[in-house]
Amino acid sequence: EAYEVINLMKVTGLRPCLLTYNSIINGLCKNGHYSRARQLLVELAESGLAPDTASYNTLLAECCRTGNLQEAESVFKEMLCRAIIPDLVSYSSLIGLFSRTGRLDCSLAYYEDMKSKGLTPDNVVYTILIGGFCRNGSMKEAMKMRDEMLEQGLHMDVVTYNTILNGLCKEKMLHEADELFNEMVERGVNPDFYTFTTLTNGCCKCGNMDKALTLFEGMLLRNLKPDVVTYNSLIDGFCKVGDMEKAFNLRDEMISVSISPNYITYSILINGFCNKGCVSDALRLWDEMIDLGIKPTIVTCNSIIKGYCRSGDASRADKFLNNMRSQRIFPDSVTSNTLLDGFIREGNMDKALDLVNEMGNQGLSPDVITYNTILDGFCKFGRMKEANMLYRKMVERGINPDKSTYTSLINGHVSLDNLKEAFRFHDEMLQRGFVPDDKF
């Protein structure tokens, strides 16, 4: 409607001003009509008015929101061609866009260009660049940028601290994260929900559950309410260290404070019980999530398949495929490879071979892991005829053998004193650029 107002103004002999154009360009962008906004900018210039920095900043902001790198560069170049001087907002949009899309080199180039034009970076620009380094795992560079920020007399706010803490936790640099957290508190910057969630998750990933619980309690003391993500991090941490009792108690606790477990919660717990060999407990949780209307994912199903196979019950794992299909969840390559390994562990090589042959009927293509798993099984059981057949089949299908393939074949032939065949595969292995272990 606002766009039509301009046309109406023109018909009645009124001339829209720059502010009117800019307001409508902004509205069009916010409502997802970028192409019309771009066209309006052309009409603005044709009307005799000169677009200003605000006109282009609106377009740059929309390019940034949609991740359109090419268009953002085009808009910026057009801006320069019209001798319109970019400001801090212009550069911030470009630096942010390229940083988030992994083009940190371009972000730094715009950062240097900005400084060469006499513009002083602010907290936003520094935090964006720090975030880019953190996403790349370049914590040393992130800290250098942080030092430069402080040297410019700028102060880190909670967003900057959280950005660095997240990077440190992802790199498992918990000691450095702890020191930065203490610095944050000492400087009077109040940690928020994201601060505690980041640190708690970092500790859980590293198995430091005592520290994770301390942070969780600190979160509660500050009247910051944990959410399902916070609880899932703690539950996952306890599952990984094998403490299923605490993990399950946390599930009950979250329900008691009116936080509903989601499919991730159940997947984590099911995987934890399966890793402990407690498949019956995992299946009770499976039934519970189905009753609650929570749809399992293929990851959840693969955990149960793995649990059965690790417990030496591949036949039940095979039967569980029917449960999956009843939920319209179909096996993937991980399902098949896990089940395959289960049959081989039990010495059921014929069933394993049937499974590989069936994969094609299910729309799955056996990969190098599939072939290596079954090929190694036949080699260990001395069935080299089948092993050689599988080797030929994988090569015919364009699947390149790797070092594991050749190691299994060589060891299998050596165990049967087939030294001629062993050396043939040894030579072929060298020709493909693999270095044998020479343990056979």
Short mmCIF file of C-alpha atoms in Angstrom, two decimals:
data_model
loop_
_atom_site.label_atom_id
_atom_site.label_comp_id
_atom_site.label_asym_id
_atom_site.label_seq_id
_atom_site.Cartn_x
_atom_site.Cartn_y
_atom_site.Cartn_z
CA GLU A 1 0.00 0.00 0.00
CA ALA A 2 2.84 2.37 0.86
CA TYR A 3 4.40 1.57 -2.52
CA GLU A 4 1.16 2.62 -4.24
CA VAL A 5 1.22 5.91 -2.32
CA ILE A 6 4.30 6.99 -4.30
CA ASN A 7 2.54 6.27 -7.60
CA LEU A 8 -0.50 8.20 -6.38
CA MET A 9 1.69 11.13 -5.36
CA LYS A 10 3.26 11.21 -8.82
CA VAL A 11 -0.16 11.15 -10.52
CA THR A 12 -1.38 14.07 -8.40
CA GLY A 13 1.76 16.07 -9.11
CA LEU A 14 3.32 15.64 -5.70
CA ARG A 15 6.99 14.79 -5.52
CA PRO A 16 7.96 12.22 -2.87
CA CYS A 17 10.97 13.27 -0.79
CA LEU A 18 14.02 11.16 -0.01
CA LEU A 19 12.68 10.30 3.45
CA THR A 20 9.50 8.92 1.90
CA TYR A 21 11.44 6.77 -0.54
CA ASN A 22 13.75 5.49 2.20
CA SER A 23 10.82 4.62 4.47
CA ILE A 24 9.12 2.60 1.74
CA ILE A 25 12.39 0.88 0.73
CA ASN A 26 12.80 -0.11 4.38
CA GLY A 27 9.22 -1.41 4.56
CA LEU A 28 9.58 -3.44 1.37
CA CYS A 29 12.77 -5.07 2.64
CA LYS A 30 11.25 -5.91 6.00
CA ASN A 31 8.31 -7.57 4.27
CA GLY A 32 10.48 -9.68 1.97
CA HIS A 33 10.07 -7.62 -1.22
CA TYR A 34 13.74 -6.97 -1.89
CA SER A 35 13.48 -6.84 -5.68
CA ARG A 36 10.78 -4.16 -5.48
CA ALA A 37 12.89 -2.22 -2.99
CA ARG A 38 15.83 -2.41 -5.39
CA GLN A 39 13.63 -1.16 -8.23
CA LEU A 40 12.37 1.69 -6.08
CA LEU A 41 15.94 2.79 -5.50
CA VAL A 42 16.35 3.03 -9.30
CA GLU A 43 13.13 5.08 -9.53
CA LEU A 44 14.41 7.31 -6.72
CA ALA A 45 17.55 8.15 -8.73
CA GLU A 46 15.53 8.64 -11.95
CA SER A 47 13.24 11.12 -10.16
CA GLY A 48 16.18 13.47 -9.71
CA LEU A 49 16.75 12.70 -6.06
CA ALA A 50 20.09 11.35 -4.88
CA PRO A 51 20.02 8.17 -2.78
CA ASP A 52 21.93 8.56 0.49
CA THR A 53 23.80 6.21 2.81
CA ALA A 54 20.57 5.25 4.58
CA SER A 55 19.02 4.15 1.26
CA TYR A 56 21.84 1.69 0.62
CA ASN A 57 22.22 0.59 4.25
CA THR A 58 18.65 -0.71 4.16
CA LEU A 59 19.48 -2.87 1.12
CA LEU A 60 22.75 -4.05 2.68
CA ALA A 61 20.93 -5.00 5.88
CA GLU A 62 18.46 -7.11 3.87
CA CYS A 63 21.29 -8.81 1.96
CA CYS A 64 22.88 -9.55 5.30
CA ARG A 65 19.64 -11.03 6.66
CA THR A 66 19.17 -13.32 3.64
CA GLY A 67 22.86 -14.18 3.28
CA ASN A 68 23.11 -12.86 -0.28
CA LEU A 69 26.86 -12.24 -0.62
CA GLN A 70 26.91 -11.41 -4.32
CA GLU A 71 24.08 -8.88 -4.10
CA ALA A 72 25.61 -7.25 -1.02
CA GLU A 73 28.87 -6.67 -2.89
CA SER A 74 26.93 -5.34 -5.88
CA VAL A 75 25.02 -2.87 -3.70
CA PHE A 76 28.20 -1.72 -1.99
CA LYS A 77 30.00 -1.19 -5.33
CA GLU A 78 27.05 0.77 -6.68
CA MET A 79 27.13 2.88 -3.54
CA LEU A 80 30.78 3.74 -4.13
CA CYS A 81 30.18 4.45 -7.83
CA ARG A 82 27.56 7.03 -6.84
CA ALA A 83 30.13 8.63 -4.53
CA ILE A 84 27.96 7.81 -1.51
CA ILE A 85 30.21 7.40 1.51
CA PRO A 86 29.64 4.19 3.51
CA ASP A 87 29.34 4.61 7.25
CA LEU A 88 29.90 2.30 10.22
CA VAL A 89 26.50 0.66 9.64
CA SER A 90 27.39 -0.13 6.01
CA TYR A 91 30.65 -1.80 6.95
CA SER A 92 29.12 -3.59 9.93
CA SER A 93 26.55 -5.24 7.65
CA LEU A 94 29.22 -6.44 5.21
CA ILE A 95 31.64 -7.58 7.90
CA GLY A 96 28.85 -9.47 9.64
CA LEU A 97 27.58 -11.11 6.46
CA PHE A 98 30.98 -12.40 5.34
CA SER A 99 31.96 -13.44 8.85
CA ARG A 100 28.82 -15.55 9.36
CA THR A 101 29.26 -17.27 5.99
CA GLY A 102 32.85 -18.29 6.73
CA ARG A 103 34.48 -15.65 4.49
CA LEU A 104 36.54 -14.14 7.28
CA ASP A 105 39.20 -12.98 4.84
CA CYS A 106 36.62 -10.70 3.17
CA SER A 107 35.40 -9.49 6.55
CA LEU A 108 38.93 -8.49 7.52
CA ALA A 109 39.42 -6.74 4.16
CA TYR A 110 36.31 -4.61 4.76
CA TYR A 111 37.49 -4.03 8.34
CA GLU A 112 40.84 -2.67 7.10
CA ASP A 113 39.10 -0.62 4.40
CA MET A 114 36.82 0.88 7.01
CA LYS A 115 39.75 1.93 9.19
CA SER A 116 41.56 3.40 6.18
CA LYS A 117 38.51 5.61 5.58
CA GLY A 118 38.86 7.04 9.09
CA LEU A 119 35.97 5.08 10.60
CA THR A 120 36.53 3.72 14.10
CA PRO A 121 35.27 0.17 14.76
CA ASP A 122 32.81 -0.13 17.64
CA ASN A 123 31.83 -2.99 19.96
CA VAL A 124 29.55 -4.47 17.31
CA VAL A 125 32.27 -4.71 14.65
CA TYR A 126 34.81 -6.19 17.06
CA THR A 127 32.30 -8.71 18.41
CA ILE A 128 31.39 -9.78 14.86
CA LEU A 129 35.05 -10.38 13.97
CA ILE A 130 35.72 -12.15 17.28
CA GLY A 131 32.72 -14.39 16.53
CA GLY A 132 34.14 -15.18 13.09
CA PHE A 133 37.46 -16.27 14.55
CA CYS A 134 35.66 -18.33 17.20
CA ARG A 135 33.58 -20.15 14.57
CA ASN A 136 36.81 -21.01 12.74
CA GLY A 137 38.36 -22.31 15.97
CA SER A 138 41.02 -19.56 15.76
CA MET A 139 40.91 -18.64 19.43
CA LYS A 140 44.37 -17.06 19.41
CA GLU A 141 43.24 -14.61 16.72
CA ALA A 142 39.97 -14.02 18.54
CA MET A 143 41.84 -13.04 21.69
CA LYS A 144 44.12 -10.73 19.69
CA MET A 145 41.06 -8.96 18.30
CA ARG A 146 39.69 -8.73 21.82
CA ASP A 147 42.94 -7.15 23.03
CA GLU A 148 42.80 -4.63 20.18
CA MET A 149 39.25 -3.80 21.17
CA LEU A 150 40.29 -3.06 24.75
CA GLU A 151 43.28 -1.01 23.56
CA GLN A 152 40.82 1.21 21.67
CA GLY A 153 39.17 2.01 24.98
CA LEU A 154 36.09 -0.08 24.27
CA HIS A 155 34.49 -2.30 26.90
CA MET A 156 33.35 -5.86 26.44
CA ASP A 157 29.66 -6.40 27.07
CA VAL A 158 27.88 -9.66 27.85
CA VAL A 159 27.50 -10.45 24.11
CA THR A 160 31.26 -10.17 23.49
CA TYR A 161 32.04 -12.29 26.55
CA ASN A 162 29.50 -14.93 25.55
CA THR A 163 30.92 -15.04 22.02
CA ILE A 164 34.43 -15.78 23.30
CA LEU A 165 33.20 -18.20 25.98
CA ASN A 166 31.32 -20.16 23.32
CA GLY A 167 34.47 -20.37 21.18
CA LEU A 168 36.62 -21.50 24.11
CA CYS A 169 34.11 -24.16 25.13
CA LYS A 170 33.87 -25.51 21.58
CA GLU A 171 37.65 -25.88 21.56
CA LYS A 172 37.47 -27.54 25.02
CA MET A 173 39.57 -24.76 26.52
CA LEU A 174 37.64 -24.89 29.80
CA HIS A 175 40.42 -23.45 31.95
CA GLU A 176 40.60 -20.35 29.77
CA ALA A 177 36.80 -20.15 29.73
CA ASP A 178 36.73 -20.29 33.53
CA GLU A 179 39.28 -17.48 33.77
CA LEU A 180 37.31 -15.33 31.32
CA PHE A 181 34.10 -15.96 33.27
CA ASN A 182 35.79 -14.78 36.48
CA GLU A 183 37.09 -11.70 34.67
CA MET A 184 33.59 -11.01 33.41
CA VAL A 185 32.14 -11.07 36.93
CA GLU A 186 35.01 -8.98 38.35
CA ARG A 187 34.41 -6.28 35.73
CA GLY A 188 30.76 -6.06 36.70
CA VAL A 189 29.34 -7.65 33.57
CA ASN A 190 26.39 -9.79 34.65
CA PRO A 191 26.37 -13.30 33.17
CA ASP A 192 23.07 -14.10 31.49
CA PHE A 193 21.20 -17.26 30.56
CA TYR A 194 23.38 -17.81 27.48
CA THR A 195 26.58 -17.46 29.55
CA PHE A 196 25.60 -20.25 31.94
CA THR A 197 24.15 -22.48 29.22
CA THR A 198 27.35 -22.15 27.16
CA LEU A 199 29.63 -22.97 30.09
CA THR A 200 27.42 -25.80 31.33
CA ASN A 201 27.34 -27.37 27.87
CA GLY A 202 31.12 -26.98 27.56
CA CYS A 203 31.70 -28.80 30.86
CA CYS A 204 29.26 -31.55 29.89
CA LYS A 205 31.03 -32.12 26.57
CA CYS A 206 34.30 -32.57 28.45
CA GLY A 207 32.78 -34.82 31.12
CA ASN A 208 33.35 -32.33 33.95
CA MET A 209 29.96 -32.92 35.52
CA ASP A 210 30.80 -31.52 38.98
CA LYS A 211 31.62 -28.16 37.41
CA ALA A 212 28.55 -28.40 35.18
CA LEU A 213 26.29 -28.88 38.21
CA THR A 214 27.97 -25.98 40.03
CA LEU A 215 27.22 -23.73 37.06
CA PHE A 216 23.67 -25.04 36.89
CA GLU A 217 23.15 -24.19 40.57
CA GLY A 218 24.70 -20.75 39.99
CA MET A 219 22.20 -20.23 37.21
CA LEU A 220 19.31 -20.99 39.58
CA LEU A 221 20.71 -18.71 42.28
CA ARG A 222 20.63 -15.82 39.80
CA ASN A 223 16.98 -16.58 39.02
CA LEU A 224 17.87 -17.63 35.49
CA LYS A 225 15.49 -20.38 34.43
CA PRO A 226 17.06 -23.32 32.61
CA ASP A 227 15.25 -24.58 29.53
CA VAL A 228 15.06 -27.91 27.74
CA VAL A 229 18.42 -27.24 26.06
CA THR A 230 20.14 -26.76 29.43
CA TYR A 231 18.65 -29.96 30.83
CA ASN A 232 19.49 -31.89 27.65
CA SER A 233 23.15 -30.81 27.98
CA LEU A 234 23.31 -32.07 31.57
CA ILE A 235 21.49 -35.32 30.75
CA ASP A 236 23.83 -35.91 27.80
CA GLY A 237 26.85 -35.23 30.01
CA PHE A 238 25.80 -37.77 32.63
CA CYS A 239 24.94 -40.32 29.93
CA LYS A 240 28.41 -39.93 28.45
CA VAL A 241 30.10 -40.58 31.81
CA GLY A 242 27.79 -43.57 32.32
CA ASP A 243 25.76 -42.18 35.24
CA MET A 244 22.31 -43.10 34.00
CA GLU A 245 20.70 -42.68 37.42
CA LYS A 246 21.57 -38.96 37.55
CA ALA A 247 20.63 -38.55 33.91
CA PHE A 248 17.21 -40.10 34.51
CA ASN A 249 16.68 -38.08 37.70
CA LEU A 250 17.31 -34.88 35.73
CA ARG A 251 14.63 -35.99 33.27
CA ASP A 252 12.21 -36.31 36.20
CA GLU A 253 13.34 -32.95 37.60
CA MET A 254 12.68 -31.11 34.37
CA ILE A 255 9.17 -32.55 34.23
CA SER A 256 8.59 -31.42 37.85
CA VAL A 257 9.40 -27.82 36.88
CA SER A 258 7.04 -27.97 33.86
CA ILE A 259 9.72 -28.39 31.19
CA SER A 260 8.63 -31.09 28.77
CA PRO A 261 11.30 -33.49 27.49
CA ASN A 262 11.57 -33.39 23.69
CA TYR A 263 12.72 -35.93 21.14
CA ILE A 264 16.34 -34.94 21.82
CA THR A 265 15.92 -35.70 25.55
CA TYR A 266 14.57 -39.17 24.78
CA SER A 267 17.19 -39.84 22.10
CA ILE A 268 19.98 -38.95 24.54
CA LEU A 269 18.60 -41.20 27.29
CA ILE A 270 17.88 -44.09 24.92
CA ASN A 271 21.42 -43.88 23.54
CA GLY A 272 22.82 -43.73 27.09
CA PHE A 273 20.95 -46.86 28.20
CA CYS A 274 21.91 -48.70 25.01
CA ASN A 275 25.59 -47.85 25.55
CA LYS A 276 25.29 -49.41 29.01
CA GLY A 277 23.67 -52.51 27.54
CA CYS A 278 20.32 -51.71 29.19
CA VAL A 279 18.18 -52.16 26.09
CA SER A 280 15.03 -52.97 28.09
CA ASP A 281 15.23 -49.54 29.79
CA ALA A 282 15.78 -47.92 26.40
CA LEU A 283 12.69 -49.67 25.00
CA ARG A 284 10.55 -48.45 27.91
CA LEU A 285 11.58 -44.90 27.00
CA TRP A 286 10.81 -45.66 23.35
CA ASP A 287 7.27 -46.74 24.31
CA GLU A 288 6.89 -43.68 26.53
CA MET A 289 7.85 -41.24 23.80
CA ILE A 290 5.50 -42.93 21.34
CA ASP A 291 2.63 -42.71 23.88
CA LEU A 292 3.39 -39.00 24.37
CA GLY A 293 3.20 -38.43 20.63
CA ILE A 294 6.91 -37.62 20.34
CA LYS A 295 8.18 -38.97 17.03
CA PRO A 296 11.54 -40.78 17.21
CA THR A 297 14.24 -39.99 14.68
CA ILE A 298 16.51 -42.33 12.77
CA VAL A 299 19.22 -41.45 15.32
CA THR A 300 17.00 -42.78 18.14
CA CYS A 301 16.32 -45.98 16.22
CA ASN A 302 19.98 -46.52 15.40
CA SER A 303 20.82 -46.28 19.11
CA ILE A 304 18.48 -49.19 19.87
CA ILE A 305 19.83 -51.20 16.94
CA LYS A 306 23.33 -50.57 18.30
CA GLY A 307 22.24 -51.55 21.82
CA TYR A 308 20.86 -54.90 20.67
CA CYS A 309 23.94 -55.64 18.57
CA ARG A 310 26.36 -54.77 21.36
CA SER A 311 24.39 -57.08 23.66
CA GLY A 312 24.85 -59.91 21.19
CA ASP A 313 21.25 -59.96 20.02
CA ALA A 314 21.37 -58.99 16.35
CA SER A 315 18.21 -61.00 15.61
CA ARG A 316 16.17 -58.70 17.88
CA ALA A 317 17.83 -55.72 16.28
CA ASP A 318 16.66 -57.07 12.93
CA LYS A 319 13.11 -57.45 14.25
CA PHE A 320 13.19 -53.88 15.61
CA LEU A 321 13.23 -52.69 12.00
CA ASN A 322 9.49 -53.40 11.97
CA ASN A 323 9.01 -50.94 14.87
CA MET A 324 10.89 -48.36 12.85
CA ARG A 325 8.76 -48.87 9.78
CA SER A 326 5.56 -48.61 11.87
CA GLN A 327 6.71 -45.05 12.67
CA ARG A 328 7.52 -44.48 8.99
CA ILE A 329 11.23 -44.33 9.79
CA PHE A 330 13.34 -46.19 7.27
CA PRO A 331 16.84 -47.61 7.74
CA ASP A 332 19.83 -45.60 6.58
CA SER A 333 23.41 -46.68 5.95
CA VAL A 334 24.22 -46.34 9.67
CA THR A 335 21.36 -48.73 10.53
CA SER A 336 22.55 -51.30 8.00
CA ASN A 337 26.23 -51.04 8.93
CA THR A 338 25.44 -51.37 12.65
CA LEU A 339 23.23 -54.40 12.06
CA LEU A 340 25.84 -55.84 9.73
CA ASP A 341 28.48 -55.55 12.44
CA GLY A 342 26.09 -57.24 14.87
CA PHE A 343 25.60 -60.29 12.63
CA ILE A 344 29.34 -60.57 12.03
CA ARG A 345 30.10 -60.41 15.77
CA GLU A 346 27.79 -63.41 16.18
CA GLY A 347 29.46 -65.21 13.28
CA ASN A 348 26.30 -65.14 11.19
CA MET A 349 28.08 -64.33 7.94
CA ASP A 350 25.34 -65.62 5.66
CA LYS A 351 22.80 -63.28 7.26
CA ALA A 352 25.35 -60.47 6.98
CA LEU A 353 25.78 -61.13 3.26
CA ASP A 354 22.00 -61.19 2.77
CA LEU A 355 21.79 -57.82 4.47
CA VAL A 356 24.36 -56.29 2.11
CA ASN A 357 22.50 -57.67 -0.89
CA GLU A 358 19.18 -56.29 0.45
CA MET A 359 20.56 -52.79 0.87
CA GLY A 360 20.16 -52.09 -2.82
CA ASN A 361 16.46 -53.05 -2.66
CA GLN A 362 15.99 -50.48 0.15
CA GLY A 363 17.54 -47.69 -1.90
CA LEU A 364 20.79 -47.81 0.08
CA SER A 365 24.20 -48.06 -1.53
CA PRO A 366 26.79 -50.04 0.40
CA ASP A 367 29.81 -47.80 1.05
CA VAL A 368 33.43 -48.58 1.83
CA ILE A 369 32.55 -49.02 5.52
CA THR A 370 29.90 -51.61 4.62
CA TYR A 371 32.27 -53.59 2.43
CA ASN A 372 35.18 -53.35 4.87
CA THR A 373 32.98 -54.60 7.72
CA ILE A 374 31.70 -57.70 5.95
CA LEU A 375 34.95 -58.34 4.09
CA ASP A 376 36.87 -58.29 7.40
CA GLY A 377 34.33 -60.72 8.87
CA PHE A 378 34.83 -63.25 6.07
CA CYS A 379 38.60 -62.85 6.37
CA LYS A 380 38.55 -63.52 10.11
CA PHE A 381 36.46 -66.65 9.58
CA GLY A 382 38.84 -67.84 6.84
CA ARG A 383 36.23 -67.59 4.08
CA MET A 384 38.56 -65.95 1.57
CA LYS A 385 36.55 -66.99 -1.47
CA GLU A 386 33.67 -64.76 -0.32
CA ALA A 387 36.10 -62.05 0.78
CA ASN A 388 37.73 -61.94 -2.67
CA MET A 389 34.29 -61.89 -4.31
CA LEU A 390 33.24 -58.90 -2.20
CA TYR A 391 36.49 -57.13 -3.03
CA ARG A 392 35.84 -57.53 -6.75
CA LYS A 393 32.24 -56.38 -6.34
CA MET A 394 33.21 -53.19 -4.50
CA VAL A 395 35.79 -52.32 -7.17
CA GLU A 396 33.23 -52.99 -9.94
CA ARG A 397 30.82 -50.60 -8.21
CA GLY A 398 33.41 -47.84 -8.19
CA ILE A 399 34.05 -48.00 -4.43
CA ASN A 400 37.76 -47.51 -3.86
CA PRO A 401 39.35 -49.93 -1.40
CA ASP A 402 41.25 -48.24 1.44
CA LYS A 403 43.99 -49.31 3.80
CA SER A 404 41.55 -51.27 6.00
CA THR A 405 40.33 -53.25 3.00
CA TYR A 406 43.81 -54.40 2.09
CA THR A 407 44.88 -55.06 5.67
CA SER A 408 41.92 -57.43 6.16
CA LEU A 409 42.61 -59.26 2.88
CA ILE A 410 46.34 -59.58 3.55
CA ASN A 411 45.83 -60.86 7.11
CA GLY A 412 43.12 -63.25 5.95
CA HIS A 413 45.32 -64.84 3.29
CA VAL A 414 48.35 -64.96 5.58
CA SER A 415 46.31 -66.81 8.24
CA LEU A 416 45.62 -69.52 5.66
CA ASP A 417 49.25 -69.52 4.37
CA ASN A 418 48.10 -68.08 1.02
CA LEU A 419 51.26 -65.99 0.80
CA LYS A 420 51.07 -65.52 -2.95
CA GLU A 421 47.65 -63.87 -2.65
CA ALA A 422 48.77 -61.90 0.40
CA PHE A 423 51.73 -60.42 -1.49
CA ARG A 424 49.52 -59.69 -4.51
CA PHE A 425 47.25 -57.54 -2.35
CA HIS A 426 50.33 -56.09 -0.63
CA ASP A 427 51.71 -54.90 -3.98
CA GLU A 428 48.32 -53.56 -5.09
CA MET A 429 48.06 -51.71 -1.79
CA LEU A 430 51.41 -50.00 -2.44
CA GLN A 431 50.35 -49.11 -5.99
CA ARG A 432 47.29 -47.30 -4.56
CA GLY A 433 49.53 -45.28 -2.27
CA PHE A 434 48.77 -47.03 1.04
CA VAL A 435 51.57 -47.94 3.43
CA PRO A 436 51.03 -51.39 5.00
CA ASP A 437 51.59 -52.00 8.71
CA ASP A 438 53.87 -54.95 7.90
CA LYS A 439 52.46 -56.81 10.91
CA PHE A 440 51.39 -59.86 8.93
#
